[in-house]
């Protein structure tokens, strides 16, 4: 017999709008935001999903406390993971409402435009962007002048390279039909900050509307956007430009590899000139130094969301040495094979280097920085 499940007619209306709020160390800001949402979203069936990456300041506990008295509030506590984009995607995927909004927890985004944004969706928009760069919107005092300049540069690059048609693809404040994100969820990078740009460049054209707002100054807590975010952003641009062929992580791994070559050459120079080493010993030293350098840098940058510490660090280092050694042997093999067919040294060397980059990347993601 068919199991028959009947649920009492819902005590609350079906949720129409989920507001996804990524948070990291925002315990003083989230309660204020929830209260403001309560005021501004009167008459709308909404919920807030705060996605917290296990903030050390205990944001998740504060939110769960709120949720006990306000059924519109929910908290997703992610453990062992970090990343703004990933948090937003998980929040969106946990929603069953037809419309979702993404909004920062730190009160820099102007919640009073939410009803207008929802109205635009009702009028037929797929995506509504809270925009700092259309008439009426400004970046206010929320950004330092260096960051404003960087943000403008990044925006114009994205518009050119990725053919973005609206003004503020870097905004972290937007509303969208949930199905649009569900359709591309697998393609969105988990690392980094640029979730909107990522969604848009992974999707077929969407009917997009911009609503201006003023980016407020942050009053409590601090920004988590650092220079690595910029590196990741450039990676994202190249990655999307290549049609998703090259993942952001691989691009970072490969850049670290290129820096490792410089370290290798510097080390062998110092070893032979200053320490009078033979070429063999100099080369051996340089290989070890370059591999350690690559490991450290990848652990700091490429895999900072899975950073190895303590015993895992040592174990990771050893596996990385092994992976790289195998990669080197393979690259010599492939290089010679290419040279055999086509005796142009730089092409053969490049082929070998590319192969070892791809191999080292694939193998180290399985053995060294495994999930
Ligand atoms: N769950 C989670 N995990 N949340 C995070 C993480 C993380 O790793 N990093 C940051 N957040 C949360 C913060 O707590 C905040 O609510 C929001 O994401 C934005 O982080 P900020 O550190 O305040 O970023 P910002 O103000 O420098 O940058 C904002 O403006 C940029 C435009 O200039 C963001 O909205 C960016 O997305 C936007 O591009
Ligand atoms: Mn902020």
mmCIF file of C-alpha atoms and ligand atoms in Angstrom:
data_model
loop_
_atom_site.group_PDB
_atom_site.id
_atom_site.type_symbol
_atom_site.label_atom_id
_atom_site.label_comp_id
_atom_site.label_asym_id
_atom_site.label_seq_id
_atom_site.Cartn_x
_atom_site.Cartn_y
_atom_site.Cartn_z
ATOM 1 C CA UNK A 1 0.000 0.000 0.000
ATOM 2 C CA UNK A 2 1.152 3.512 -0.732
ATOM 3 C CA UNK A 3 2.336 5.200 2.399
ATOM 4 C CA UNK A 4 0.003 8.069 2.937
ATOM 5 C CA UNK A 5 1.444 11.106 4.591
ATOM 6 C CA UNK A 6 -0.779 13.937 5.432
ATOM 7 C CA UNK A 7 0.509 17.088 6.993
ATOM 8 C CA UNK A 8 -1.727 19.500 8.821
ATOM 9 C CA UNK A 9 -2.477 22.612 6.758
ATOM 10 C CA UNK A 10 0.569 24.793 7.190
ATOM 11 C CA UNK A 11 0.457 27.146 10.131
ATOM 12 C CA UNK A 12 2.543 29.610 8.173
ATOM 13 C CA UNK A 13 2.176 30.557 4.521
ATOM 14 C CA UNK A 14 4.476 28.789 2.065
ATOM 15 C CA UNK A 15 7.727 30.726 1.982
ATOM 16 C CA UNK A 16 8.069 32.911 -1.066
ATOM 17 C CA UNK A 17 11.465 34.465 -0.404
ATOM 18 C CA UNK A 18 14.552 32.973 1.252
ATOM 19 C CA UNK A 19 17.158 35.528 2.243
ATOM 20 C CA UNK A 20 20.533 33.788 2.279
ATOM 21 C CA UNK A 21 22.964 35.444 4.662
ATOM 22 C CA UNK A 22 26.565 34.168 4.638
ATOM 23 C CA UNK A 23 28.323 34.914 7.910
ATOM 24 C CA UNK A 24 31.741 34.669 9.434
ATOM 25 C CA UNK A 25 32.322 36.339 12.807
ATOM 26 C CA UNK A 26 29.205 38.474 12.683
ATOM 27 C CA UNK A 27 27.607 37.769 16.069
ATOM 28 C CA UNK A 28 26.903 41.441 16.695
ATOM 29 C CA UNK A 29 25.472 42.114 13.255
ATOM 30 C CA UNK A 30 23.123 39.198 12.537
ATOM 31 C CA UNK A 31 20.573 39.962 15.292
ATOM 32 C CA UNK A 32 20.276 43.553 14.066
ATOM 33 C CA UNK A 33 19.853 42.376 10.474
ATOM 34 C CA UNK A 34 17.125 39.891 11.443
ATOM 35 C CA UNK A 35 15.211 42.607 13.207
ATOM 36 C CA UNK A 36 15.476 44.928 10.209
ATOM 37 C CA UNK A 37 14.279 42.163 7.879
ATOM 38 C CA UNK A 38 11.304 41.598 10.163
ATOM 39 C CA UNK A 39 10.349 45.241 9.788
ATOM 40 C CA UNK A 40 10.997 45.710 6.106
ATOM 41 C CA UNK A 41 9.473 42.422 4.866
ATOM 42 C CA UNK A 42 6.083 42.759 6.566
ATOM 43 C CA UNK A 43 3.408 41.205 4.364
ATOM 44 C CA UNK A 44 5.891 38.947 2.542
ATOM 45 C CA UNK A 45 6.273 35.252 3.412
ATOM 46 C CA UNK A 46 10.021 35.224 3.956
ATOM 47 C CA UNK A 47 12.656 33.280 5.812
ATOM 48 C CA UNK A 48 16.328 33.952 6.510
ATOM 49 C CA UNK A 49 18.935 31.218 6.106
ATOM 50 C CA UNK A 50 22.143 32.230 7.800
ATOM 51 C CA UNK A 51 25.010 30.086 6.530
ATOM 52 C CA UNK A 52 27.823 30.264 9.046
ATOM 53 C CA UNK A 53 31.219 28.651 8.591
ATOM 54 C CA UNK A 54 31.570 27.738 12.244
ATOM 55 C CA UNK A 55 32.705 31.244 13.207
ATOM 56 C CA UNK A 56 35.035 31.279 16.212
ATOM 57 C CA UNK A 57 32.990 34.125 17.731
ATOM 58 C CA UNK A 58 29.985 31.811 18.037
ATOM 59 C CA UNK A 59 27.730 33.458 15.445
ATOM 60 C CA UNK A 60 25.922 30.158 14.805
ATOM 61 C CA UNK A 61 24.864 29.790 18.442
ATOM 62 C CA UNK A 62 23.573 33.358 18.477
ATOM 63 C CA UNK A 63 21.520 32.724 15.326
ATOM 64 C CA UNK A 64 20.098 29.451 16.643
ATOM 65 C CA UNK A 65 19.069 31.280 19.776
ATOM 66 C CA UNK A 66 17.203 33.809 17.648
ATOM 67 C CA UNK A 67 15.620 31.018 15.644
ATOM 68 C CA UNK A 68 13.992 29.609 18.768
ATOM 69 C CA UNK A 69 11.818 32.675 19.084
ATOM 70 C CA UNK A 70 11.557 33.554 15.384
ATOM 71 C CA UNK A 71 10.557 30.656 13.111
ATOM 72 C CA UNK A 72 11.533 32.692 10.052
ATOM 73 C CA UNK A 73 15.196 32.355 11.013
ATOM 74 C CA UNK A 74 17.277 29.272 10.315
ATOM 75 C CA UNK A 75 20.985 28.599 10.639
ATOM 76 C CA UNK A 76 23.126 26.265 8.551
ATOM 77 C CA UNK A 77 26.361 25.653 10.448
ATOM 78 C CA UNK A 78 29.085 24.373 8.132
ATOM 79 C CA UNK A 79 32.067 22.765 9.784
ATOM 80 C CA UNK A 80 35.539 22.282 8.335
ATOM 81 C CA UNK A 81 34.831 24.522 5.361
ATOM 82 C CA UNK A 82 35.342 28.158 4.466
ATOM 83 C CA UNK A 83 34.232 30.241 1.526
ATOM 84 C CA UNK A 84 31.664 32.906 0.805
ATOM 85 C CA UNK A 85 30.509 31.518 -2.572
ATOM 86 C CA UNK A 86 30.206 27.975 -1.282
ATOM 87 C CA UNK A 87 28.206 29.148 1.721
ATOM 88 C CA UNK A 88 25.785 31.069 -0.500
ATOM 89 C CA UNK A 89 25.301 28.139 -2.857
ATOM 90 C CA UNK A 90 24.570 25.769 0.013
ATOM 91 C CA UNK A 91 22.109 28.220 1.498
ATOM 92 C CA UNK A 92 20.316 28.576 -1.822
ATOM 93 C CA UNK A 93 20.217 24.813 -2.333
ATOM 94 C CA UNK A 94 18.689 24.347 1.114
ATOM 95 C CA UNK A 95 15.788 26.625 0.195
ATOM 96 C CA UNK A 96 12.530 25.518 -1.410
ATOM 97 C CA UNK A 97 11.182 29.005 -2.000
ATOM 98 C CA UNK A 98 10.717 30.168 -5.606
ATOM 99 C CA UNK A 99 12.855 33.263 -5.004
ATOM 100 C CA UNK A 100 16.138 33.671 -3.113
ATOM 101 C CA UNK A 101 18.153 36.724 -2.165
ATOM 102 C CA UNK A 102 21.811 36.822 -1.138
ATOM 103 C CA UNK A 103 22.800 39.499 1.323
ATOM 104 C CA UNK A 104 25.783 40.180 3.592
ATOM 105 C CA UNK A 105 25.376 39.822 7.335
ATOM 106 C CA UNK A 106 27.355 42.938 8.196
ATOM 107 C CA UNK A 107 24.617 45.532 7.502
ATOM 108 C CA UNK A 108 26.523 47.038 4.549
ATOM 109 C CA UNK A 109 23.679 46.089 2.212
ATOM 110 C CA UNK A 110 20.528 48.178 2.297
ATOM 111 C CA UNK A 111 17.681 45.840 3.281
ATOM 112 C CA UNK A 112 15.032 48.456 2.473
ATOM 113 C CA UNK A 113 15.309 47.749 -1.265
ATOM 114 C CA UNK A 114 14.321 44.076 -0.837
ATOM 115 C CA UNK A 115 10.570 44.672 -1.419
ATOM 116 C CA UNK A 116 11.381 46.592 -4.591
ATOM 117 C CA UNK A 117 13.649 43.789 -5.754
ATOM 118 C CA UNK A 118 10.882 41.239 -5.190
ATOM 119 C CA UNK A 119 8.475 43.474 -7.073
ATOM 120 C CA UNK A 120 10.864 43.386 -10.072
ATOM 121 C CA UNK A 121 10.818 39.586 -9.948
ATOM 122 C CA UNK A 122 7.010 39.676 -9.957
ATOM 123 C CA UNK A 123 7.243 41.934 -12.998
ATOM 124 C CA UNK A 124 9.171 39.207 -14.806
ATOM 125 C CA UNK A 125 12.870 39.672 -13.964
ATOM 126 C CA UNK A 126 14.958 36.533 -13.413
ATOM 127 C CA UNK A 127 17.717 38.385 -11.605
ATOM 128 C CA UNK A 128 17.688 41.641 -9.668
ATOM 129 C CA UNK A 129 21.040 43.099 -8.703
ATOM 130 C CA UNK A 130 21.517 45.531 -5.827
ATOM 131 C CA UNK A 131 23.828 47.830 -7.687
ATOM 132 C CA UNK A 132 26.351 50.437 -6.601
ATOM 133 C CA UNK A 133 26.997 51.599 -10.147
ATOM 134 C CA UNK A 134 23.714 52.842 -11.558
ATOM 135 C CA UNK A 135 22.177 56.269 -11.106
ATOM 136 C CA UNK A 136 21.143 56.549 -7.493
ATOM 137 C CA UNK A 137 23.541 53.915 -6.180
ATOM 138 C CA UNK A 138 27.018 54.550 -4.832
ATOM 139 C CA UNK A 139 29.796 52.677 -3.169
ATOM 140 C CA UNK A 140 29.395 55.305 -0.440
ATOM 141 C CA UNK A 141 32.030 55.219 2.247
ATOM 142 C CA UNK A 142 31.832 51.447 2.431
ATOM 143 C CA UNK A 143 34.997 50.970 0.366
ATOM 144 C CA UNK A 144 38.473 52.437 0.722
ATOM 145 C CA UNK A 145 39.732 54.375 -2.314
ATOM 146 C CA UNK A 146 42.158 51.588 -3.259
ATOM 147 C CA UNK A 147 39.398 49.038 -3.110
ATOM 148 C CA UNK A 148 37.043 51.251 -5.042
ATOM 149 C CA UNK A 149 39.609 51.567 -7.796
ATOM 150 C CA UNK A 150 40.280 47.817 -7.765
ATOM 151 C CA UNK A 151 36.574 47.073 -7.783
ATOM 152 C CA UNK A 152 35.982 49.329 -10.786
ATOM 153 C CA UNK A 153 38.883 47.800 -12.689
ATOM 154 C CA UNK A 154 37.700 44.281 -11.906
ATOM 155 C CA UNK A 155 34.215 45.211 -13.044
ATOM 156 C CA UNK A 156 35.276 46.594 -16.404
ATOM 157 C CA UNK A 157 37.504 43.565 -17.023
ATOM 158 C CA UNK A 158 34.619 41.226 -16.297
ATOM 159 C CA UNK A 159 32.268 43.141 -18.559
ATOM 160 C CA UNK A 160 34.709 42.985 -21.462
ATOM 161 C CA UNK A 161 35.956 39.438 -21.084
ATOM 162 C CA UNK A 162 32.728 37.775 -20.046
ATOM 163 C CA UNK A 163 30.302 40.026 -21.927
ATOM 164 C CA UNK A 164 28.374 41.023 -18.825
ATOM 165 C CA UNK A 165 25.675 43.518 -19.729
ATOM 166 C CA UNK A 166 24.778 45.023 -16.360
ATOM 167 C CA UNK A 167 26.823 47.404 -14.248
ATOM 168 C CA UNK A 168 27.696 45.739 -10.955
ATOM 169 C CA UNK A 169 28.541 42.044 -11.440
ATOM 170 C CA UNK A 170 30.737 42.198 -8.300
ATOM 171 C CA UNK A 171 27.811 42.961 -6.051
ATOM 172 C CA UNK A 172 27.221 40.569 -3.183
ATOM 173 C CA UNK A 173 23.584 41.670 -2.984
ATOM 174 C CA UNK A 174 21.054 40.188 -5.411
ATOM 175 C CA UNK A 175 17.754 38.372 -5.787
ATOM 176 C CA UNK A 176 17.144 35.570 -8.256
ATOM 177 C CA UNK A 177 14.676 32.843 -9.150
ATOM 178 C CA UNK A 178 15.958 29.789 -7.315
ATOM 179 C CA UNK A 179 15.630 27.493 -10.367
ATOM 180 C CA UNK A 180 18.261 29.615 -12.158
ATOM 181 C CA UNK A 181 20.857 28.794 -9.535
ATOM 182 C CA UNK A 182 19.778 25.164 -9.192
ATOM 183 C CA UNK A 183 20.480 24.753 -12.912
ATOM 184 C CA UNK A 184 24.144 25.798 -12.647
ATOM 185 C CA UNK A 185 24.923 24.885 -9.021
ATOM 186 C CA UNK A 186 27.569 22.350 -10.030
ATOM 187 C CA UNK A 187 29.536 24.895 -12.034
ATOM 188 C CA UNK A 188 29.982 27.550 -9.368
ATOM 189 C CA UNK A 189 33.378 27.843 -7.693
ATOM 190 C CA UNK A 190 33.230 27.292 -3.933
ATOM 191 C CA UNK A 191 36.160 29.510 -3.185
ATOM 192 C CA UNK A 192 36.195 33.257 -3.548
ATOM 193 C CA UNK A 193 33.689 36.052 -3.332
ATOM 194 C CA UNK A 194 32.338 36.434 -6.835
ATOM 195 C CA UNK A 195 29.237 34.315 -6.738
ATOM 196 C CA UNK A 196 27.050 36.626 -8.825
ATOM 197 C CA UNK A 197 29.592 36.905 -11.622
ATOM 198 C CA UNK A 198 29.957 33.146 -11.497
ATOM 199 C CA UNK A 199 26.212 32.459 -11.713
ATOM 200 C CA UNK A 200 25.727 34.903 -14.573
ATOM 201 C CA UNK A 201 28.657 33.693 -16.633
ATOM 202 C CA UNK A 202 27.565 30.067 -16.161
ATOM 203 C CA UNK A 203 23.988 30.733 -17.268
ATOM 204 C CA UNK A 204 22.208 31.482 -20.529
ATOM 205 C CA UNK A 205 21.130 35.154 -20.739
ATOM 206 C CA UNK A 206 18.763 36.168 -17.953
ATOM 207 C CA UNK A 207 16.329 39.022 -17.747
ATOM 208 C CA UNK A 208 18.267 41.290 -15.382
ATOM 209 C CA UNK A 209 17.267 44.459 -13.567
ATOM 210 C CA UNK A 210 19.441 46.648 -11.355
ATOM 211 C CA UNK A 211 18.175 48.454 -8.282
ATOM 212 C CA UNK A 212 20.495 51.129 -6.895
ATOM 213 C CA UNK A 213 21.564 51.220 -3.269
ATOM 214 C CA UNK A 214 24.269 52.832 -1.173
ATOM 215 C CA UNK A 215 26.917 50.494 0.177
ATOM 216 C CA UNK A 216 27.106 51.320 3.878
ATOM 217 C CA UNK A 217 30.130 51.455 6.063
ATOM 218 C CA UNK A 218 30.804 48.440 8.234
ATOM 219 C CA UNK A 219 30.304 49.246 11.904
ATOM 220 C CA UNK A 220 31.071 45.981 13.701
ATOM 221 C CA UNK A 221 33.529 43.193 12.866
ATOM 222 C CA UNK A 222 35.913 43.292 9.911
ATOM 223 C CA UNK A 223 36.063 42.497 6.195
ATOM 224 C CA UNK A 224 37.343 39.075 5.146
ATOM 225 C CA UNK A 225 38.300 40.183 1.669
ATOM 226 C CA UNK A 226 42.093 40.013 1.344
ATOM 227 C CA UNK A 227 44.618 40.086 -1.488
ATOM 228 C CA UNK A 228 44.116 36.366 -2.109
ATOM 229 C CA UNK A 229 40.528 37.137 -3.032
ATOM 230 C CA UNK A 230 41.906 39.276 -5.848
ATOM 231 C CA UNK A 231 44.117 36.433 -7.059
ATOM 232 C CA UNK A 232 41.138 34.110 -6.986
ATOM 233 C CA UNK A 233 39.095 36.650 -8.859
ATOM 234 C CA UNK A 234 41.630 36.841 -11.700
ATOM 235 C CA UNK A 235 41.633 33.053 -11.703
ATOM 236 C CA UNK A 236 37.859 33.048 -11.996
ATOM 237 C CA UNK A 237 38.007 35.399 -14.976
ATOM 238 C CA UNK A 238 40.483 33.210 -16.844
ATOM 239 C CA UNK A 239 38.570 30.099 -15.853
ATOM 240 C CA UNK A 240 35.253 31.433 -17.158
ATOM 241 C CA UNK A 241 36.977 32.854 -20.215
ATOM 242 C CA UNK A 242 38.244 29.360 -21.019
ATOM 243 C CA UNK A 243 34.624 28.177 -20.899
ATOM 244 C CA UNK A 244 35.210 26.485 -17.545
ATOM 245 C CA UNK A 245 37.892 24.250 -19.017
ATOM 246 C CA UNK A 246 40.503 25.446 -16.544
ATOM 247 C CA UNK A 247 39.357 25.375 -12.920
ATOM 248 C CA UNK A 248 40.393 28.303 -10.703
ATOM 249 C CA UNK A 249 42.273 25.940 -8.425
ATOM 250 C CA UNK A 250 44.353 24.590 -11.274
ATOM 251 C CA UNK A 251 45.265 28.108 -12.368
ATOM 252 C CA UNK A 252 46.472 28.934 -8.872
ATOM 253 C CA UNK A 253 48.362 25.643 -8.674
ATOM 254 C CA UNK A 254 50.016 26.334 -12.034
ATOM 255 C CA UNK A 255 51.000 29.896 -11.011
ATOM 256 C CA UNK A 256 52.584 28.518 -7.863
ATOM 257 C CA UNK A 257 54.428 26.040 -10.102
ATOM 258 C CA UNK A 258 55.789 28.870 -12.240
ATOM 259 C CA UNK A 259 57.041 30.668 -9.130
ATOM 260 C CA UNK A 260 58.635 27.345 -8.103
ATOM 261 C CA UNK A 261 60.691 27.349 -11.294
ATOM 262 C CA UNK A 262 62.125 30.752 -10.347
ATOM 263 C CA UNK A 263 62.907 29.478 -6.866
ATOM 264 C CA UNK A 264 64.572 26.423 -8.392
ATOM 265 C CA UNK A 265 66.837 28.526 -10.617
ATOM 266 C CA UNK A 266 67.750 30.914 -7.803
ATOM 267 C CA UNK A 267 68.571 28.048 -5.463
ATOM 268 C CA UNK A 268 70.804 26.196 -7.885
ATOM 269 C CA UNK A 269 72.680 29.424 -8.562
ATOM 270 C CA UNK A 270 73.282 30.071 -4.892
ATOM 271 C CA UNK A 271 74.177 26.430 -4.241
ATOM 272 C CA UNK A 272 76.810 26.262 -6.975
ATOM 273 C CA UNK A 273 78.278 29.750 -6.648
ATOM 274 C CA UNK A 274 78.104 30.425 -2.942
ATOM 275 C CA UNK A 275 78.323 26.917 -1.545
ATOM 276 C CA UNK A 276 80.503 25.453 -4.275
ATOM 277 C CA UNK A 277 78.204 22.482 -4.738
ATOM 278 C CA UNK A 278 78.493 20.158 -7.702
ATOM 279 C CA UNK A 279 75.698 20.427 -10.284
ATOM 280 C CA UNK A 280 74.144 17.182 -9.035
ATOM 281 C CA UNK A 281 73.991 18.298 -5.414
ATOM 282 C CA UNK A 282 72.939 21.785 -6.401
ATOM 283 C CA UNK A 283 70.146 20.364 -8.523
ATOM 284 C CA UNK A 284 69.027 18.038 -5.734
ATOM 285 C CA UNK A 285 68.961 20.912 -3.233
ATOM 286 C CA UNK A 286 67.074 23.130 -5.676
ATOM 287 C CA UNK A 287 64.480 20.411 -6.334
ATOM 288 C CA UNK A 288 63.861 19.952 -2.614
ATOM 289 C CA UNK A 289 63.660 23.687 -1.956
ATOM 290 C CA UNK A 290 61.325 24.282 -4.904
ATOM 291 C CA UNK A 291 59.025 21.392 -3.948
ATOM 292 C CA UNK A 292 58.848 22.648 -0.351
ATOM 293 C CA UNK A 293 58.165 26.158 -1.603
ATOM 294 C CA UNK A 294 55.368 24.918 -3.844
ATOM 295 C CA UNK A 295 53.897 22.888 -1.018
ATOM 296 C CA UNK A 296 53.902 25.827 1.381
ATOM 297 C CA UNK A 297 52.402 28.222 -1.119
ATOM 298 C CA UNK A 298 49.724 25.809 -2.246
ATOM 299 C CA UNK A 299 48.877 25.078 1.354
ATOM 300 C CA UNK A 300 48.583 28.824 2.071
ATOM 301 C CA UNK A 301 46.743 29.822 -1.100
ATOM 302 C CA UNK A 302 45.474 27.187 -3.476
ATOM 303 C CA UNK A 303 44.140 24.960 -0.701
ATOM 304 C CA UNK A 304 43.678 27.485 2.049
ATOM 305 C CA UNK A 305 40.165 26.170 2.581
ATOM 306 C CA UNK A 306 41.661 22.736 3.316
ATOM 307 C CA UNK A 307 44.902 23.977 4.879
ATOM 308 C CA UNK A 308 46.951 21.212 6.483
ATOM 309 C CA UNK A 309 48.287 21.762 9.994
ATOM 310 C CA UNK A 310 50.344 19.798 12.534
ATOM 311 C CA UNK A 311 50.825 16.132 11.727
ATOM 312 C CA UNK A 312 48.659 16.398 8.607
ATOM 313 C CA UNK A 313 51.060 19.083 7.364
ATOM 314 C CA UNK A 314 54.073 16.747 7.618
ATOM 315 C CA UNK A 315 52.184 13.852 6.103
ATOM 316 C CA UNK A 316 50.992 16.137 3.306
ATOM 317 C CA UNK A 317 54.520 17.346 2.634
ATOM 318 C CA UNK A 318 55.791 13.783 2.219
ATOM 319 C CA UNK A 319 52.953 12.828 -0.123
ATOM 320 C CA UNK A 320 53.604 16.005 -2.086
ATOM 321 C CA UNK A 321 57.290 15.090 -2.517
ATOM 322 C CA UNK A 322 56.237 11.673 -3.806
ATOM 323 C CA UNK A 323 53.596 13.054 -6.171
ATOM 324 C CA UNK A 324 56.050 15.595 -7.601
ATOM 325 C CA UNK A 325 58.756 12.963 -8.099
ATOM 326 C CA UNK A 326 56.396 10.786 -10.086
ATOM 327 C CA UNK A 327 55.284 13.873 -12.019
ATOM 328 C CA UNK A 328 58.880 14.687 -12.882
ATOM 329 C CA UNK A 329 59.669 11.209 -14.124
ATOM 330 C CA UNK A 330 56.529 11.261 -16.277
ATOM 331 C CA UNK A 331 57.384 14.687 -17.653
ATOM 332 C CA UNK A 332 60.863 13.573 -18.668
ATOM 333 C CA UNK A 333 59.284 10.583 -20.397
ATOM 334 C CA UNK A 334 56.720 12.647 -22.294
ATOM 335 C CA UNK A 335 59.279 15.352 -23.112
ATOM 336 C CA UNK A 336 61.610 12.800 -24.684
ATOM 337 C CA UNK A 337 58.784 11.158 -26.578
ATOM 338 C CA UNK A 338 57.698 14.499 -28.063
ATOM 339 C CA UNK A 339 61.303 15.398 -28.832
ATOM 340 C CA UNK A 340 61.664 12.051 -30.624
ATOM 341 C CA UNK A 341 58.783 12.941 -32.967
ATOM 342 C CA UNK A 342 59.422 16.617 -33.260
ATOM 343 C CA UNK A 343 62.927 17.656 -32.255
ATOM 344 C CA UNK A 344 62.238 21.222 -31.105
ATOM 345 C CA UNK A 345 63.513 21.541 -27.553
ATOM 346 C CA UNK A 346 61.124 24.195 -26.244
ATOM 347 C CA UNK A 347 58.017 22.424 -27.501
ATOM 348 C CA UNK A 348 59.139 19.152 -25.944
ATOM 349 C CA UNK A 349 60.064 20.877 -22.684
ATOM 350 C CA UNK A 350 56.745 22.723 -22.568
ATOM 351 C CA UNK A 351 54.808 19.524 -23.206
ATOM 352 C CA UNK A 352 56.682 17.861 -20.349
ATOM 353 C CA UNK A 353 56.069 20.790 -18.010
ATOM 354 C CA UNK A 354 52.347 20.916 -18.838
ATOM 355 C CA UNK A 355 51.983 17.220 -18.247
ATOM 356 C CA UNK A 356 53.673 17.389 -14.866
ATOM 357 C CA UNK A 357 51.521 20.393 -13.869
ATOM 358 C CA UNK A 358 48.322 18.523 -14.703
ATOM 359 C CA UNK A 359 49.558 15.312 -13.108
ATOM 360 C CA UNK A 360 50.821 16.998 -9.930
ATOM 361 C CA UNK A 361 47.588 18.924 -9.636
ATOM 362 C CA UNK A 362 45.362 15.889 -10.067
ATOM 363 C CA UNK A 363 47.448 13.609 -7.868
ATOM 364 C CA UNK A 364 48.024 16.106 -5.054
ATOM 365 C CA UNK A 365 44.326 16.909 -4.865
ATOM 366 C CA UNK A 366 43.734 13.208 -4.228
ATOM 367 C CA UNK A 367 46.697 12.353 -1.999
ATOM 368 C CA UNK A 368 47.834 15.579 -0.347
ATOM 369 C CA UNK A 369 44.857 17.885 0.035
ATOM 370 C CA UNK A 370 42.184 15.233 -0.115
ATOM 371 C CA UNK A 371 38.774 16.211 1.210
HETATM 372 N N1 LIG B 1 29.901 31.612 5.542
HETATM 373 C C1 LIG B 1 30.903 32.454 5.220
HETATM 374 N N2 LIG B 1 32.134 31.941 4.936
HETATM 375 N N3 LIG B 1 30.662 33.776 5.163
HETATM 376 C C2 LIG B 1 31.687 34.589 4.850
HETATM 377 C C3 LIG B 1 32.996 34.130 4.548
HETATM 378 C C4 LIG B 1 33.214 32.724 4.606
HETATM 379 O O1 LIG B 1 34.304 32.212 4.370
HETATM 380 N N4 LIG B 1 33.776 35.210 4.275
HETATM 381 C C5 LIG B 1 32.980 36.290 4.393
HETATM 382 N N5 LIG B 1 31.730 35.932 4.752
HETATM 383 C C6 LIG B 1 30.550 36.797 5.003
HETATM 384 C C7 LIG B 1 30.788 37.946 5.949
HETATM 385 O O2 LIG B 1 30.524 37.585 7.283
HETATM 386 C C8 LIG B 1 29.811 38.975 5.420
HETATM 387 O O3 LIG B 1 28.511 38.748 5.912
HETATM 388 C C9 LIG B 1 29.810 38.741 3.927
HETATM 389 O O4 LIG B 1 30.237 37.387 3.746
HETATM 390 C C10 LIG B 1 30.732 39.702 3.161
HETATM 391 O O5 LIG B 1 32.044 39.605 3.680
HETATM 392 P P1 LIG B 1 32.938 40.897 3.944
HETATM 393 O O6 LIG B 1 34.230 40.396 4.456
HETATM 394 O O7 LIG B 1 32.186 41.893 4.754
HETATM 395 O O8 LIG B 1 33.123 41.400 2.455
HETATM 396 P P2 LIG B 1 33.290 42.864 1.921
HETATM 397 O O9 LIG B 1 32.361 43.819 2.610
HETATM 398 O O10 LIG B 1 34.713 43.184 1.929
HETATM 399 O O11 LIG B 1 32.793 42.640 0.415
HETATM 400 C C11 LIG B 1 31.432 42.802 0.053
HETATM 401 O O12 LIG B 1 31.364 43.729 -0.962
HETATM 402 C C12 LIG B 1 31.971 43.318 -2.189
HETATM 403 C C13 LIG B 1 31.850 44.412 -3.195
HETATM 404 O O13 LIG B 1 32.788 45.366 -2.957
HETATM 405 C C14 LIG B 1 30.794 41.484 -0.409
HETATM 406 O O14 LIG B 1 29.413 41.677 -0.575
HETATM 407 C C15 LIG B 1 31.378 40.991 -1.710
HETATM 408 O O15 LIG B 1 30.628 39.859 -2.175
HETATM 409 C C16 LIG B 1 31.291 42.087 -2.720
HETATM 410 O O16 LIG B 1 31.926 41.679 -3.917
HETATM 411 MN MN1 LIG B 2 31.278 43.684 4.291
#
